[in-house]
Amino acid sequence: MSSVRAADERWLFLDVETTGGTATRDRVTEVAWVLLDGNTVTRESYLVNPHTNIAPFIQQLTGITNEMVADAPDFETIAPKLQEAMQGAVFVAHNARFDYGFIKNEFKRAGLGFRAPVLCTVKLARLVDPQEKRHNLDAVAARYALQSATRHRALADADLLYQFWQALRTRLGDECLMQHATQLLGQASWPSHLDSDALDNMPDTPGVYVFYGERRFVLYVGKSKHLRRRVLSHFSGDHARGKELSLSLQTTDIEWHCTAGEVGALLKESQLVKQLVPSHNVRLRRAKSLCSWRWLDGEPPTLVWTQDLNMGAQPNLFGLFSSQRQAQQWLGELAQEHKLCKALLGLEKVSAGAGCFGSQVGQCKGACKGHEAPALHSVRTLAAMTPKKLATWPFKGPVGLIESGQGPDGEAQTDVHVVDAWCYLGTAQSAQDCAELLQVAKPVFDADTYHILRKAVAKLPHRLLY
């Protein structure tokens, strides 16, 4: 929609009552809408036979009983009337993803397609009243003195949305309100070559997403605390970066994995990038081998490799490098910056009794010639290397890092990230899952995972698994 005009556009304020909270599983029991077409207002409301039992607590909440819907029409019968009302209209609902998801799935069961521009009045309420903490329909109704004889019935709630819209027109004026609406409607454009179901069913919870191209070619892996929002941002209309435009044109399918929180998303993203090697990802790819400097007082640093020792449990390691050249370059730069002796660091060979080259040009304080005490040189070396010191695994064995959050269905979700010696073994939801991971998972030390887990261990509660 290139422009939005209050007087010319059709606005359909819709609400549904349902048998539960999952659009793909639960069914609609009532649908109602208030259609604002210019200055003409029409209201329609229908009970719907869901062909499934309505739980007692849902009956108590909505007042809709099994007996009331027993002789009601199927949604398929009502669908043509809603299609006609929606012609050229903006679909407006409170927490619109919920209502739109149910309507979309009911149309799908009826063998019909359904798609419309969607305006969420929760987001609109947040936009116009950012100072307020609550934006549910009861809070909005109280804030704007909206009138309703019955709550949790579809027509009454749809009419509250219409009243809210009219109150905003009075308060803000049409031009300002339309700017807000246009901003929300125009935040992203979904590519026509992608199945819209992928977006409609995508939750806005933490997780990881995968973009596929033709023949399931893996294009990109990303993570976010808000999956749906982040995926939409890849398809923003302006495509500020060429990479985003290329990704938008190439993507033919999207998959996602929900997590309880950000740590799980970070771990899953790192794991999938290394496993799938997407063409558009450069970061997080696994290095073929890692090395580190092992340094003991009184000895030159020794370069050690991940395949030769348990990197996560080994003390006195400094830095993680993808090559010997990178490791030596870092240590050489450190020596130059802190005037350390490259000979004592093992980076330069000297004859017995001779000083290193740095001592001749003032870049070494002369520990190689006896001008600096070896103990002082060791102290300065340790101080210089400490910022890159690897943390030794602080537990006697594996632990489960516990992360809690909200799942895609709005229910509580708890993930247990099983970790041993900074190696991520996988995520479990039960004690049995943890035990299986400990038996079958193969620990692999990885630099990205190490950095993620360093922060996670301090942030998340843990459970010992030994």
Short mmCIF file of C-alpha atoms in Angstrom, two decimals:
data_model
loop_
_atom_site.label_atom_id
_atom_site.label_comp_id
_atom_site.label_asym_id
_atom_site.label_seq_id
_atom_site.Cartn_x
_atom_site.Cartn_y
_atom_site.Cartn_z
CA MET A 1 0.00 0.00 0.00
CA SER A 2 1.75 3.15 -1.21
CA SER A 3 -0.44 5.57 0.75
CA VAL A 4 -3.14 5.30 3.39
CA ARG A 5 -6.05 7.72 3.60
CA ALA A 6 -8.66 7.62 6.36
CA ALA A 7 -11.55 8.76 4.19
CA ASP A 8 -10.81 6.62 1.13
CA GLU A 9 -9.54 3.34 2.57
CA ARG A 10 -11.62 0.43 3.81
CA TRP A 11 -10.77 -0.61 7.38
CA LEU A 12 -12.04 -3.92 8.66
CA PHE A 13 -11.82 -4.18 12.47
CA LEU A 14 -12.03 -7.88 13.25
CA ASP A 15 -12.01 -10.13 16.29
CA VAL A 16 -12.30 -13.89 16.74
CA GLU A 17 -13.11 -16.14 19.66
CA THR A 18 -11.46 -19.55 19.55
CA THR A 19 -11.13 -22.92 21.27
CA GLY A 20 -7.49 -22.21 22.22
CA GLY A 21 -4.37 -20.24 21.41
CA THR A 22 -2.77 -22.20 18.54
CA ALA A 23 -3.99 -21.23 15.08
CA THR A 24 -2.86 -24.43 13.39
CA ARG A 25 -4.57 -26.67 15.94
CA ASP A 26 -7.46 -24.77 17.54
CA ARG A 27 -10.58 -23.47 15.79
CA VAL A 28 -12.69 -20.32 15.53
CA THR A 29 -15.97 -20.28 17.49
CA GLU A 30 -17.04 -16.74 16.63
CA VAL A 31 -15.96 -14.10 14.13
CA ALA A 32 -17.17 -10.53 13.88
CA TRP A 33 -16.09 -7.39 12.14
CA VAL A 34 -16.86 -3.70 11.86
CA LEU A 35 -16.25 -2.45 8.32
CA LEU A 36 -15.48 1.25 7.93
CA ASP A 37 -15.77 2.18 4.25
CA GLY A 38 -15.32 5.94 3.99
CA ASN A 39 -18.06 7.15 6.30
CA THR A 40 -20.18 3.98 6.04
CA VAL A 41 -20.08 1.55 8.96
CA THR A 42 -21.43 -2.02 8.82
CA ARG A 43 -21.26 -4.69 11.52
CA GLU A 44 -21.48 -8.44 11.12
CA SER A 45 -21.13 -11.26 13.65
CA TYR A 46 -21.31 -15.06 13.30
CA LEU A 47 -21.05 -17.98 15.66
CA VAL A 48 -19.00 -20.76 14.04
CA ASN A 49 -19.20 -24.51 14.54
CA PRO A 50 -15.60 -25.53 15.35
CA HIS A 51 -16.34 -29.26 15.08
CA THR A 52 -14.40 -29.79 18.30
CA ASN A 53 -15.11 -29.45 22.00
CA ILE A 54 -14.81 -26.07 23.71
CA ALA A 55 -12.97 -26.46 27.02
CA PRO A 56 -14.91 -25.39 30.14
CA PHE A 57 -12.53 -22.53 31.00
CA ILE A 58 -12.85 -21.18 27.42
CA GLN A 59 -16.64 -21.38 27.72
CA GLN A 60 -16.45 -19.43 30.97
CA LEU A 61 -14.12 -16.80 29.47
CA THR A 62 -16.09 -16.13 26.27
CA GLY A 63 -19.59 -17.20 27.25
CA ILE A 64 -19.72 -19.36 24.10
CA THR A 65 -20.84 -22.90 24.92
CA ASN A 66 -20.81 -26.14 22.93
CA GLU A 67 -24.61 -25.93 22.71
CA MET A 68 -24.48 -22.43 21.20
CA VAL A 69 -22.28 -23.51 18.29
CA ALA A 70 -23.77 -26.96 17.69
CA ASP A 71 -26.12 -25.67 14.96
CA ALA A 72 -23.93 -22.75 13.84
CA PRO A 73 -22.57 -22.65 10.27
CA ASP A 74 -19.09 -23.91 9.37
CA PHE A 75 -16.43 -21.28 8.74
CA GLU A 76 -16.48 -22.32 5.08
CA THR A 77 -20.04 -20.99 4.87
CA ILE A 78 -19.02 -17.62 6.33
CA ALA A 79 -15.77 -17.29 4.36
CA PRO A 80 -17.33 -15.73 1.20
CA LYS A 81 -18.94 -12.97 3.29
CA LEU A 82 -15.61 -12.17 4.93
CA GLN A 83 -13.85 -12.27 1.56
CA GLU A 84 -16.32 -9.74 0.19
CA ALA A 85 -15.90 -7.46 3.21
CA MET A 86 -12.13 -7.69 2.94
CA GLN A 87 -11.99 -6.59 -0.71
CA GLY A 88 -9.53 -3.68 -0.73
CA ALA A 89 -9.63 -3.40 3.07
CA VAL A 90 -6.95 -3.23 5.73
CA PHE A 91 -7.24 -6.05 8.26
CA VAL A 92 -7.19 -4.40 11.72
CA ALA A 93 -7.00 -6.42 14.93
CA HIS A 94 -5.59 -6.24 18.44
CA ASN A 95 -2.54 -8.51 18.60
CA ALA A 96 -3.25 -8.97 14.90
CA ARG A 97 -0.98 -11.95 14.42
CA PHE A 98 -3.36 -14.02 16.56
CA ASP A 99 -6.57 -13.11 14.70
CA TYR A 100 -4.97 -13.10 11.26
CA GLY A 101 -3.36 -16.48 11.94
CA PHE A 102 -6.70 -18.04 12.85
CA ILE A 103 -8.51 -16.53 9.87
CA LYS A 104 -5.70 -17.59 7.53
CA ASN A 105 -5.80 -21.17 8.80
CA GLU A 106 -9.60 -21.38 8.63
CA PHE A 107 -9.48 -20.24 5.01
CA LYS A 108 -6.76 -22.78 4.34
CA ARG A 109 -8.90 -25.61 5.79
CA ALA A 110 -11.68 -24.47 3.49
CA GLY A 111 -9.33 -24.72 0.51
CA LEU A 112 -9.25 -20.95 0.04
CA GLY A 113 -6.45 -18.42 -0.01
CA PHE A 114 -6.47 -15.36 2.22
CA ARG A 115 -4.10 -12.45 2.35
CA ALA A 116 -4.52 -8.82 3.38
CA PRO A 117 -2.50 -5.85 4.64
CA VAL A 118 -2.52 -6.08 8.43
CA LEU A 119 -2.54 -3.31 11.03
CA CYS A 120 -2.03 -4.31 14.65
CA THR A 121 -3.70 -1.97 17.14
CA VAL A 122 -1.38 -3.14 19.93
CA LYS A 123 1.55 -1.76 17.92
CA LEU A 124 -0.49 1.32 17.08
CA ALA A 125 -1.25 1.89 20.78
CA ARG A 126 2.45 1.55 21.63
CA LEU A 127 3.34 4.01 18.89
CA VAL A 128 0.89 6.73 19.94
CA ASP A 129 1.24 6.20 23.71
CA PRO A 130 4.84 5.10 24.29
CA GLN A 131 4.78 6.34 27.88
CA GLU A 132 2.08 3.80 28.84
CA LYS A 133 3.12 0.37 30.14
CA ARG A 134 0.02 -1.64 29.18
CA HIS A 135 -1.60 -1.83 25.76
CA ASN A 136 -4.03 -4.74 26.02
CA LEU A 137 -7.60 -4.05 24.96
CA ASP A 138 -8.86 -3.46 28.50
CA ALA A 139 -6.08 -0.91 29.11
CA VAL A 140 -6.76 0.87 25.82
CA ALA A 141 -10.52 0.92 26.50
CA ALA A 142 -9.96 2.46 29.93
CA ARG A 143 -7.42 4.98 28.59
CA TYR A 144 -9.80 6.27 25.90
CA ALA A 145 -13.09 5.75 27.78
CA LEU A 146 -14.36 3.29 25.18
CA GLN A 147 -17.74 1.70 25.78
CA SER A 148 -18.54 -2.03 25.68
CA ALA A 149 -21.36 -3.99 27.28
CA THR A 150 -19.60 -7.33 26.83
CA ARG A 151 -15.93 -8.27 26.72
CA HIS A 152 -14.50 -11.40 25.10
CA ARG A 153 -17.26 -11.57 22.52
CA ALA A 154 -16.15 -10.98 18.96
CA LEU A 155 -18.46 -8.13 17.93
CA ALA A 156 -18.01 -6.23 21.21
CA ASP A 157 -14.22 -6.41 20.91
CA ALA A 158 -14.22 -5.55 17.21
CA ASP A 159 -16.37 -2.51 18.03
CA LEU A 160 -13.86 -1.44 20.69
CA LEU A 161 -11.19 -1.39 17.98
CA TYR A 162 -13.42 0.78 15.78
CA GLN A 163 -14.01 3.13 18.73
CA PHE A 164 -10.25 3.28 19.40
CA TRP A 165 -9.64 4.20 15.75
CA GLN A 166 -12.23 6.95 15.87
CA ALA A 167 -10.80 8.26 19.16
CA LEU A 168 -7.36 8.48 17.57
CA ARG A 169 -8.78 10.33 14.56
CA THR A 170 -10.24 12.89 16.96
CA ARG A 171 -7.11 13.15 19.07
CA LEU A 172 -4.41 13.09 16.39
CA GLY A 173 -6.20 14.15 13.26
CA ASP A 174 -6.40 12.08 10.08
CA GLU A 175 -3.02 13.10 8.70
CA CYS A 176 -1.02 12.16 11.80
CA LEU A 177 -2.96 8.93 12.32
CA MET A 178 -2.38 7.94 8.71
CA GLN A 179 1.35 8.57 9.10
CA HIS A 180 1.40 6.15 12.03
CA ALA A 181 -0.67 3.58 10.14
CA THR A 182 1.49 3.88 7.04
CA GLN A 183 4.61 3.42 9.15
CA LEU A 184 3.24 0.17 10.61
CA LEU A 185 1.84 -1.09 7.32
CA GLY A 186 4.97 -0.25 5.36
CA GLN A 187 7.60 -1.69 7.68
CA ALA A 188 8.23 -4.67 5.41
CA SER A 189 7.14 -6.15 2.11
CA TRP A 190 6.87 -9.92 1.80
CA PRO A 191 8.24 -11.16 -1.55
CA SER A 192 5.54 -12.48 -3.87
CA HIS A 193 7.61 -15.57 -4.70
CA LEU A 194 7.58 -16.70 -1.05
CA ASP A 195 4.68 -18.63 0.47
CA SER A 196 2.93 -16.19 2.82
CA ASP A 197 2.19 -19.08 5.19
CA ALA A 198 5.86 -18.99 6.16
CA LEU A 199 5.36 -15.52 7.60
CA ASP A 200 1.90 -16.09 9.05
CA ASN A 201 3.04 -19.08 11.11
CA MET A 202 6.34 -17.58 12.22
CA PRO A 203 6.45 -16.64 15.91
CA ASP A 204 8.10 -13.49 17.27
CA THR A 205 10.09 -15.41 19.89
CA PRO A 206 13.87 -15.96 20.18
CA GLY A 207 15.29 -18.38 17.67
CA VAL A 208 17.24 -19.07 14.50
CA TYR A 209 16.11 -18.90 10.86
CA VAL A 210 17.52 -20.44 7.69
CA PHE A 211 17.04 -19.01 4.18
CA TYR A 212 17.08 -21.53 1.33
CA GLY A 213 17.41 -20.93 -2.38
CA GLU A 214 16.64 -23.19 -5.33
CA ARG A 215 17.18 -26.91 -4.72
CA ARG A 216 17.50 -26.30 -0.97
CA PHE A 217 20.76 -24.42 -1.39
CA VAL A 218 21.52 -22.84 1.99
CA LEU A 219 21.83 -19.07 1.64
CA TYR A 220 21.88 -17.63 5.12
CA VAL A 221 21.51 -18.48 8.81
CA GLY A 222 20.56 -15.77 11.30
CA LYS A 223 19.32 -15.43 14.86
CA SER A 224 17.17 -12.96 16.74
CA LYS A 225 15.31 -12.39 19.98
CA HIS A 226 12.32 -11.57 17.72
CA LEU A 227 12.26 -14.08 14.85
CA ARG A 228 9.35 -12.71 12.85
CA ARG A 229 10.47 -9.11 13.15
CA ARG A 230 14.04 -9.95 12.12
CA VAL A 231 13.02 -12.04 9.11
CA LEU A 232 10.72 -9.25 7.91
CA SER A 233 13.60 -6.78 8.14
CA HIS A 234 15.45 -8.73 5.44
CA PHE A 235 12.63 -7.88 3.03
CA SER A 236 12.27 -4.17 3.81
CA GLY A 237 11.20 -2.22 0.78
CA ASP A 238 14.27 -0.02 0.43
CA HIS A 239 16.92 -2.80 0.57
CA ALA A 240 19.61 -0.44 1.77
CA ARG A 241 22.32 -2.99 1.09
CA GLY A 242 22.92 -4.98 -2.08
CA LYS A 243 23.41 -8.13 -0.03
CA GLU A 244 19.86 -7.84 1.36
CA LEU A 245 18.39 -7.36 -2.12
CA SER A 246 20.28 -10.39 -3.41
CA LEU A 247 19.10 -12.46 -0.46
CA SER A 248 15.50 -11.35 -0.97
CA LEU A 249 15.53 -12.34 -4.63
CA GLN A 250 17.22 -15.71 -4.06
CA THR A 251 15.22 -16.95 -1.06
CA THR A 252 12.58 -19.55 -1.94
CA ASP A 253 11.96 -21.10 1.48
CA ILE A 254 12.48 -20.29 5.16
CA GLU A 255 12.82 -22.55 8.18
CA TRP A 256 13.11 -21.54 11.81
CA HIS A 257 13.99 -23.04 15.17
CA CYS A 258 12.53 -21.50 18.34
CA THR A 259 14.60 -21.20 21.50
CA ALA A 260 13.77 -20.19 25.06
CA GLY A 261 16.12 -17.24 24.93
CA GLU A 262 19.04 -15.42 23.34
CA VAL A 263 21.77 -17.82 24.51
CA GLY A 264 20.04 -20.74 22.83
CA ALA A 265 19.66 -18.70 19.64
CA LEU A 266 23.36 -17.79 19.65
CA LEU A 267 24.42 -21.40 20.18
CA LYS A 268 22.04 -22.73 17.52
CA GLU A 269 23.13 -20.10 15.00
CA SER A 270 26.80 -20.91 15.53
CA GLN A 271 26.08 -24.64 15.23
CA LEU A 272 24.02 -24.33 12.04
CA VAL A 273 26.47 -21.99 10.29
CA LYS A 274 29.25 -24.52 10.83
CA GLN A 275 27.03 -27.43 9.84
CA LEU A 276 25.34 -25.90 6.76
CA VAL A 277 28.06 -23.43 5.57
CA PRO A 278 25.62 -20.86 4.10
CA SER A 279 26.89 -18.84 1.17
CA HIS A 280 25.99 -15.46 2.72
CA ASN A 281 27.55 -16.14 6.15
CA VAL A 282 31.19 -15.36 6.73
CA ARG A 283 31.25 -15.12 10.52
CA LEU A 284 30.95 -18.22 12.73
CA ARG A 285 32.33 -20.68 10.18
CA ARG A 286 34.41 -23.34 11.84
CA ALA A 287 38.18 -22.99 11.62
CA LYS A 288 39.85 -26.19 10.45
CA SER A 289 42.06 -26.13 13.54
CA LEU A 290 42.69 -23.82 16.47
CA CYS A 291 45.88 -23.13 18.35
CA SER A 292 46.78 -21.31 21.53
CA TRP A 293 49.88 -20.26 23.44
CA ARG A 294 50.59 -22.32 26.56
CA TRP A 295 52.85 -20.39 28.86
CA LEU A 296 54.46 -21.47 32.11
CA ASP A 297 56.68 -19.15 34.11
CA GLY A 298 60.34 -19.70 33.28
CA GLU A 299 59.70 -21.30 29.89
CA PRO A 300 59.07 -19.80 26.43
CA PRO A 301 55.41 -19.93 25.30
CA THR A 302 54.57 -23.13 23.43
CA LEU A 303 52.04 -23.28 20.59
CA VAL A 304 49.48 -26.04 21.21
CA TRP A 305 46.59 -27.27 19.05
CA THR A 306 43.02 -28.27 19.85
CA GLN A 307 43.49 -31.78 18.53
CA ASP A 308 46.40 -32.36 20.91
CA LEU A 309 44.75 -31.49 24.24
CA ASN A 310 41.46 -30.75 25.99
CA MET A 311 41.49 -27.04 25.21
CA GLY A 312 38.58 -26.10 27.46
CA ALA A 313 39.97 -27.82 30.56
CA GLN A 314 43.64 -26.95 30.07
CA PRO A 315 45.03 -24.09 32.22
CA ASN A 316 47.63 -21.50 31.22
CA LEU A 317 46.37 -21.00 27.65
CA PHE A 318 46.38 -17.61 25.97
CA GLY A 319 44.52 -16.63 22.79
CA LEU A 320 42.65 -18.61 20.16
CA PHE A 321 44.10 -18.50 16.65
CA SER A 322 43.22 -20.15 13.37
CA SER A 323 46.85 -20.52 12.24
CA GLN A 324 50.41 -20.57 13.50
CA ARG A 325 51.14 -17.41 11.55
CA GLN A 326 48.28 -15.54 13.25
CA ALA A 327 49.43 -16.73 16.68
CA GLN A 328 53.03 -15.67 16.09
CA GLN A 329 51.95 -12.31 14.70
CA TRP A 330 49.91 -11.61 17.85
CA LEU A 331 52.75 -12.54 20.18
CA GLY A 332 55.22 -10.50 18.13
CA GLU A 333 52.98 -7.41 18.27
CA LEU A 334 52.58 -7.92 22.01
CA ALA A 335 56.37 -8.06 22.43
CA GLN A 336 56.84 -4.85 20.45
CA GLU A 337 54.09 -3.00 22.32
CA HIS A 338 55.35 -3.98 25.80
CA LYS A 339 59.10 -4.17 24.98
CA LEU A 340 59.28 -7.88 25.75
CA CYS A 341 62.18 -10.01 24.62
CA LYS A 342 61.34 -11.99 21.48
CA ALA A 343 64.20 -14.38 22.24
CA LEU A 344 62.74 -15.29 25.64
CA LEU A 345 59.32 -15.62 23.99
CA GLY A 346 60.75 -18.14 21.53
CA LEU A 347 60.08 -15.92 18.50
CA GLU A 348 63.75 -15.23 17.74
CA LYS A 349 66.85 -17.42 17.92
CA VAL A 350 70.02 -15.88 19.35
CA SER A 351 73.53 -17.16 20.03
CA ALA A 352 74.54 -17.91 23.59
CA GLY A 353 75.33 -14.67 25.43
CA ALA A 354 74.03 -12.49 22.60
CA GLY A 355 71.05 -10.23 22.95
CA CYS A 356 67.98 -10.19 20.73
CA PHE A 357 67.64 -7.70 17.88
CA GLY A 358 65.11 -5.66 19.89
CA SER A 359 67.65 -5.03 22.63
CA GLN A 360 69.91 -3.36 20.05
CA VAL A 361 67.26 -0.93 18.83
CA GLY A 362 65.55 -0.16 22.13
CA GLN A 363 62.53 -2.44 21.61
CA CYS A 364 63.51 -4.87 24.41
CA LYS A 365 64.39 -3.95 28.00
CA GLY A 366 67.33 -6.34 27.91
CA ALA A 367 66.15 -9.42 29.79
CA CYS A 368 68.15 -11.47 27.27
CA LYS A 369 71.34 -9.62 28.34
CA GLY A 370 70.67 -9.62 32.05
CA HIS A 371 69.63 -5.95 32.08
CA GLU A 372 66.14 -6.90 33.31
CA ALA A 373 65.47 -9.53 35.96
CA PRO A 374 63.86 -12.69 34.51
CA ALA A 375 61.15 -12.54 37.19
CA LEU A 376 60.20 -8.99 36.20
CA HIS A 377 60.13 -9.96 32.52
CA SER A 378 57.82 -12.89 33.42
CA VAL A 379 55.50 -10.59 35.37
CA ARG A 380 55.31 -8.16 32.46
CA THR A 381 54.75 -11.02 30.01
CA LEU A 382 51.89 -12.39 32.08
CA ALA A 383 50.32 -8.93 32.39
CA ALA A 384 50.51 -8.44 28.63
CA MET A 385 49.07 -11.87 27.78
CA THR A 386 46.35 -12.01 30.47
CA PRO A 387 43.63 -10.20 28.47
CA LYS A 388 43.73 -13.17 26.06
CA LYS A 389 43.85 -15.85 28.77
CA LEU A 390 41.38 -18.68 28.22
CA ALA A 391 39.14 -19.43 31.16
CA THR A 392 39.59 -22.95 32.49
CA TRP A 393 36.31 -24.87 32.75
CA PRO A 394 35.10 -24.05 36.29
CA PHE A 395 33.20 -27.31 36.91
CA LYS A 396 34.31 -30.90 37.56
CA GLY A 397 32.25 -32.14 34.63
CA PRO A 398 29.33 -31.29 32.33
CA VAL A 399 26.57 -28.90 33.35
CA GLY A 400 23.16 -27.91 32.06
CA LEU A 401 22.69 -24.15 31.60
CA ILE A 402 19.01 -23.44 32.23
CA GLU A 403 17.31 -20.81 30.06
CA SER A 404 13.62 -20.00 30.44
CA GLY A 405 11.35 -17.96 28.22
CA GLN A 406 8.12 -17.96 26.26
CA GLY A 407 7.54 -20.54 23.54
CA PRO A 408 5.87 -19.95 20.15
CA ASP A 409 2.43 -20.83 21.58
CA GLY A 410 2.78 -18.33 24.39
CA GLU A 411 3.50 -21.06 26.91
CA ALA A 412 6.54 -21.22 29.18
CA GLN A 413 9.57 -22.89 27.60
CA THR A 414 12.71 -24.09 29.36
CA ASP A 415 15.85 -25.17 27.50
CA VAL A 416 18.80 -26.91 29.12
CA HIS A 417 22.03 -26.29 27.21
CA VAL A 418 24.35 -29.20 27.89
CA VAL A 419 27.98 -28.02 28.05
CA ASP A 420 31.27 -29.67 28.98
CA ALA A 421 34.67 -27.95 29.01
CA TRP A 422 33.25 -25.05 26.96
CA CYS A 423 31.99 -27.52 24.32
CA TYR A 424 28.29 -27.28 23.41
CA LEU A 425 26.75 -30.76 23.25
CA GLY A 426 23.17 -29.75 22.48
CA THR A 427 19.95 -28.48 24.05
CA ALA A 428 17.57 -30.67 26.03
CA GLN A 429 14.11 -30.35 27.56
CA SER A 430 14.28 -33.27 30.01
CA ALA A 431 16.69 -35.22 32.19
CA GLN A 432 16.51 -38.12 29.71
CA ASP A 433 17.48 -35.80 26.84
CA CYS A 434 20.47 -34.59 28.88
CA ALA A 435 21.59 -38.16 29.54
CA GLU A 436 21.34 -39.06 25.85
CA LEU A 437 23.36 -36.02 24.82
CA LEU A 438 26.10 -36.92 27.28
CA GLN A 439 26.26 -40.41 25.76
CA VAL A 440 26.15 -39.65 22.03
CA ALA A 441 27.37 -36.06 21.54
CA LYS A 442 30.97 -35.56 20.46
CA PRO A 443 32.53 -32.52 22.17
CA VAL A 444 34.28 -30.15 19.77
CA PHE A 445 35.99 -27.05 21.08
CA ASP A 446 35.02 -23.99 19.06
CA ALA A 447 36.09 -20.38 19.52
CA ASP A 448 32.67 -18.83 18.87
CA THR A 449 30.94 -21.25 21.22
CA TYR A 450 33.58 -20.60 23.87
CA HIS A 451 32.92 -16.85 23.79
CA ILE A 452 29.13 -17.37 23.91
CA LEU A 453 29.39 -19.78 26.84
CA ARG A 454 31.80 -17.60 28.82
CA LYS A 455 29.04 -15.01 29.13
CA ALA A 456 26.25 -17.59 29.48
CA VAL A 457 27.85 -19.33 32.47
CA ALA A 458 27.83 -16.04 34.36
CA LYS A 459 24.31 -15.20 33.22
CA LEU A 460 22.27 -18.42 33.44
CA PRO A 461 21.59 -20.75 36.38
CA HIS A 462 23.16 -24.18 35.97
CA ARG A 463 22.65 -27.77 37.02
CA LEU A 464 25.52 -30.24 37.48
CA LEU A 465 25.11 -33.33 35.30
CA TYR A 466 27.63 -35.66 36.89
#
